[in-house]
XYZ file of C-alpha atoms in Angstrom:
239
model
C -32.456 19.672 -14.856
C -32.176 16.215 -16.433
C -30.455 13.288 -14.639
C -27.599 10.859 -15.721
C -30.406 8.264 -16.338
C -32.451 10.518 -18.248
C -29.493 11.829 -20.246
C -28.930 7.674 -20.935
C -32.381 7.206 -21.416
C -32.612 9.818 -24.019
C -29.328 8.641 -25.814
C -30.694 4.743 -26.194
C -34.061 6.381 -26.602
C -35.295 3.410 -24.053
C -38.190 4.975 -23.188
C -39.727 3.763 -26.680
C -39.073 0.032 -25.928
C -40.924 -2.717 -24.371
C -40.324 -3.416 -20.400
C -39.755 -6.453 -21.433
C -37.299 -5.938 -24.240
C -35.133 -3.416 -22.160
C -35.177 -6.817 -19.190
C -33.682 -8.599 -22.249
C -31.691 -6.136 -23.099
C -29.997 -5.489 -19.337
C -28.662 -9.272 -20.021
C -26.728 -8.651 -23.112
C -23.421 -6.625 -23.577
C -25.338 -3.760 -25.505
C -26.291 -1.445 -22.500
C -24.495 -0.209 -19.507
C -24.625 2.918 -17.465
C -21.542 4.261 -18.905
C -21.561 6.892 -15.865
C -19.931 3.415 -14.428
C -17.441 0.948 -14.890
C -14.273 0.105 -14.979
C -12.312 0.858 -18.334
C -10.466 -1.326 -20.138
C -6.990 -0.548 -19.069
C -6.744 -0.535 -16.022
C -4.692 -3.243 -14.445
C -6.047 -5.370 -11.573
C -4.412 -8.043 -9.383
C -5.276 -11.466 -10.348
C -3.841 -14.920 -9.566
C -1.532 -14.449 -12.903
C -0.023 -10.826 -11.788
C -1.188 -7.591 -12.928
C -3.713 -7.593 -16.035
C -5.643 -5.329 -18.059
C -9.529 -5.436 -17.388
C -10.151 -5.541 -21.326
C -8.212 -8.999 -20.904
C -10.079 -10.585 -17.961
C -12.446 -13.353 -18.478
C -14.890 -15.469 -17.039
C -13.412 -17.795 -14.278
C -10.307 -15.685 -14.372
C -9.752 -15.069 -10.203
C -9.516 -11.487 -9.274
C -7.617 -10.250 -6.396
C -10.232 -8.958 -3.941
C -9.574 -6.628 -0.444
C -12.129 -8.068 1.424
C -12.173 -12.316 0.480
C -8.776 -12.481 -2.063
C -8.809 -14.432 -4.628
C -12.566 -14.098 -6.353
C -13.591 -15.753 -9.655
C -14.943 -13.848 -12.120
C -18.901 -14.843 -12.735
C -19.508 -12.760 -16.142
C -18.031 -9.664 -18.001
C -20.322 -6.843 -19.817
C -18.480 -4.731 -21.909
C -19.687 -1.099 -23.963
C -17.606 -0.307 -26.723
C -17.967 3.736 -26.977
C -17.756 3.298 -30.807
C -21.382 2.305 -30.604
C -22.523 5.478 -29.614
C -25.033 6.931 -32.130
C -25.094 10.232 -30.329
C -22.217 12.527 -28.364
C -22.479 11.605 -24.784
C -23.291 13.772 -22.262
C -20.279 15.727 -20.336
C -22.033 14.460 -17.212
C -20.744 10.772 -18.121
C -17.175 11.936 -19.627
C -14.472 9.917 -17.648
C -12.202 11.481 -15.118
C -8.650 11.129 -16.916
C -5.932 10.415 -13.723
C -2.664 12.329 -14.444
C 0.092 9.288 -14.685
C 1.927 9.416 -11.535
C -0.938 10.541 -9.666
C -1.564 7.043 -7.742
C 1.569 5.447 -8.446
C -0.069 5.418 -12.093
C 2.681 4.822 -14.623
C 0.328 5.774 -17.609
C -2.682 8.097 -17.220
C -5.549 6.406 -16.695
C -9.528 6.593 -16.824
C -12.071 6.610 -13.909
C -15.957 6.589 -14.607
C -17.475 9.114 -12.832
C -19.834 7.921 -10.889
C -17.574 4.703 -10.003
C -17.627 3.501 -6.511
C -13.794 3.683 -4.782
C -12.926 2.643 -1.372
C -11.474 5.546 -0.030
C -9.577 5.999 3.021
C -9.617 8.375 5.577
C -8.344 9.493 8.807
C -11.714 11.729 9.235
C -14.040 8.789 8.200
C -12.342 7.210 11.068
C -13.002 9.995 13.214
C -16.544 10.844 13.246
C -17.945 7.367 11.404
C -16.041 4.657 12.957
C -14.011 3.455 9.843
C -11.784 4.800 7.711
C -13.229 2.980 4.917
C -15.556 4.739 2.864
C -17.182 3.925 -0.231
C -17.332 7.304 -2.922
C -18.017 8.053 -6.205
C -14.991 8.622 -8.392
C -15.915 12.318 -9.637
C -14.886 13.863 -5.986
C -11.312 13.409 -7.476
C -12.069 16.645 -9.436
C -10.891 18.197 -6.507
C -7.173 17.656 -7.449
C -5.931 19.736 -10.120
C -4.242 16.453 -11.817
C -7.648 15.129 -12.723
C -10.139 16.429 -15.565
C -12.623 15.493 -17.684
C -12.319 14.373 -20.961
C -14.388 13.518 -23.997
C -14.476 9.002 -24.460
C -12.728 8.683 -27.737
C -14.013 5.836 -29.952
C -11.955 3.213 -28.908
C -13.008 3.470 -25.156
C -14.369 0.642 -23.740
C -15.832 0.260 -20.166
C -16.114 -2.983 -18.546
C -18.144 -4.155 -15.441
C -16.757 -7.670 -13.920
C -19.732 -9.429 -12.287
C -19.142 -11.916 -9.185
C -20.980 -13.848 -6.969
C -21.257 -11.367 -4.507
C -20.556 -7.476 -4.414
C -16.851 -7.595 -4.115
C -14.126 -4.923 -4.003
C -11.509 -5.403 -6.405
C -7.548 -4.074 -6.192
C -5.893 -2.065 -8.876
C -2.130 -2.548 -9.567
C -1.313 0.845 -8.347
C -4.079 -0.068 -4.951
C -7.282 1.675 -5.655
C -10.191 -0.312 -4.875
C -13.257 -0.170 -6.843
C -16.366 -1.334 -6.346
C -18.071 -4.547 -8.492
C -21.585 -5.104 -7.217
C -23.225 -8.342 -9.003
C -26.211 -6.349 -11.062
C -25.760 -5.336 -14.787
C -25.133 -2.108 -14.355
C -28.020 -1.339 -16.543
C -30.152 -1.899 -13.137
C -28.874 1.518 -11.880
C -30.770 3.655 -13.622
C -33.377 1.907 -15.214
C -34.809 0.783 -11.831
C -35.138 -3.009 -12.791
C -35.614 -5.796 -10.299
C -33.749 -6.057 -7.364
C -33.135 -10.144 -7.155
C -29.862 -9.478 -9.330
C -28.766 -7.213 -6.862
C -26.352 -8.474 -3.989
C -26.322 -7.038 -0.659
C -23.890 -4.159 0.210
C -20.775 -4.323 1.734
C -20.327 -3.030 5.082
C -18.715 -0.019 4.205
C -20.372 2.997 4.497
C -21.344 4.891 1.206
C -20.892 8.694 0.848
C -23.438 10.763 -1.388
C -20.836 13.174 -3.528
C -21.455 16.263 -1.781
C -20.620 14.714 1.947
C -17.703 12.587 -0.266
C -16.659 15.973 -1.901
C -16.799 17.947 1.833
C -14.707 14.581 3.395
C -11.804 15.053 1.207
C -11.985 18.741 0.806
C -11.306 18.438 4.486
C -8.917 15.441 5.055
C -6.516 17.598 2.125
C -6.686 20.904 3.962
C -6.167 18.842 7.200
C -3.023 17.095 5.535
C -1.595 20.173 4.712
C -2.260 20.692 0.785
C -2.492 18.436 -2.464
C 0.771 17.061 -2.522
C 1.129 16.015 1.629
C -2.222 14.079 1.266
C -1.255 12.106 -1.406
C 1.901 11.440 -0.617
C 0.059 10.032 2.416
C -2.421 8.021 0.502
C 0.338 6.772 -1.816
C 2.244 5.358 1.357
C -0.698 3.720 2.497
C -1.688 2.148 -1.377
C 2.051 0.593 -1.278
C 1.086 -1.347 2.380
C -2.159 -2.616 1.302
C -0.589 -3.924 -2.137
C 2.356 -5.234 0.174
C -0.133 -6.931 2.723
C -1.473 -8.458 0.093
């Protein structure tokens, strides 16, 4: 069965190009792993309030949940109208339902996004209940599908000095590491690659079994988040 990268590979038809034209190429705006990302509106804290990722810059500071206040090194960006071909379902986003995560507008999560999740069982059996998952385990809820990227899409990845963790309005966290995100797939060298965080990092199926089990633990859909919403309003508050 092919993979995300092939499926990427195929659609950019990468395999046909130089080594050293795709290195060039993982330095420009023109290819990302669009199965990552962060799109272009979603709000993030910054030093100026709330703002749009689409609207955040270079040197802009980011609000961070590990170091606060981070500037921003660099910004790729993939416009979806480039696309020359459909892309494959596997990379659709996950559209949030608004209201979901204190969401006041739906919103749009790459799939295979990193998100700090956390979790009474992570706590439990692996000593902090901080965990690092990809975004498509929140295809468990009913409130979150998949949809096709319309045109206008655009997915961003904000590039600092280090790998940081950056805060959404409504308190997710999500995951920046400091490669283009072109390195993911394409295997390309690691010196652009920070080290990890501390946080342990979930493969989906463990990620998937987590939650399945924190929710039925919680007593259904609506206790857990109602839990996890209470929890997003004292981080943003602490912060």
């Amino acid at each position: 069965m092919p993979t995300i990268k092939d499926k990427i590979s195929q659609l950019f038809d990468l395999e046909e190009r130089p080594e050293t034209f795709r290195r060039f190429l993982r330095r420009t705006d023109d290819y990302l792993n669009l199965a990552q990302g962060i799109y272009g509106e979603t709000l993030l804290l910054t030093a100026e309030g709330p703002r749009a990722v689409g609207r955040i810059a270079e040197g802009d500071l980011v609000m961070t949940f590990d170091h606060g206040l981070q500037s921003v090194c660099g910004v790729e960006r993939f416009e979806f109208a480039r696309l020359s071909r459909d892309l494959p379902g596997a990379i659709w986003p996950l559209r949030v339902a608004a209201g979901l995560f204190g969401n006041t507008q739906e919103r749009f999560l790459a799939p295979e996004q990193c998100l700090l999740l956390e979790s009474d069982l992570a706590e439990s059996e692996l000593g902090d209940p901080f965990v690092l998952v990809p975004a498509r385990v929140l295809g468990l809820l009913p409130q979150v599908d998949r949809v096709a990227p319309t045109p206008e899409r655009v997915i961003h990845r904000l590039r600092f000095a280090q790998p940081e963790l950056v805060m959404a309005a409504n308190g997710a966290v999500l995951l920046c590491e400091t490669g283009s995100i072109f390195d993911h797939w394409q295997g390309f060298a690691e010196e652009d690659r920070g080290s990890l965080l501390s946080y342990t990092s979930l493969p989906f199926d463990m990620a998937r079994d987590l939650l399945s089990r924190e929710i039925l633990q919680d007593g259904g859909i609506a206790a857990h988040l109602d839990k996890h919403l209470k929890r997003m309003n004292q981080h943003l508050r602490a912060g």
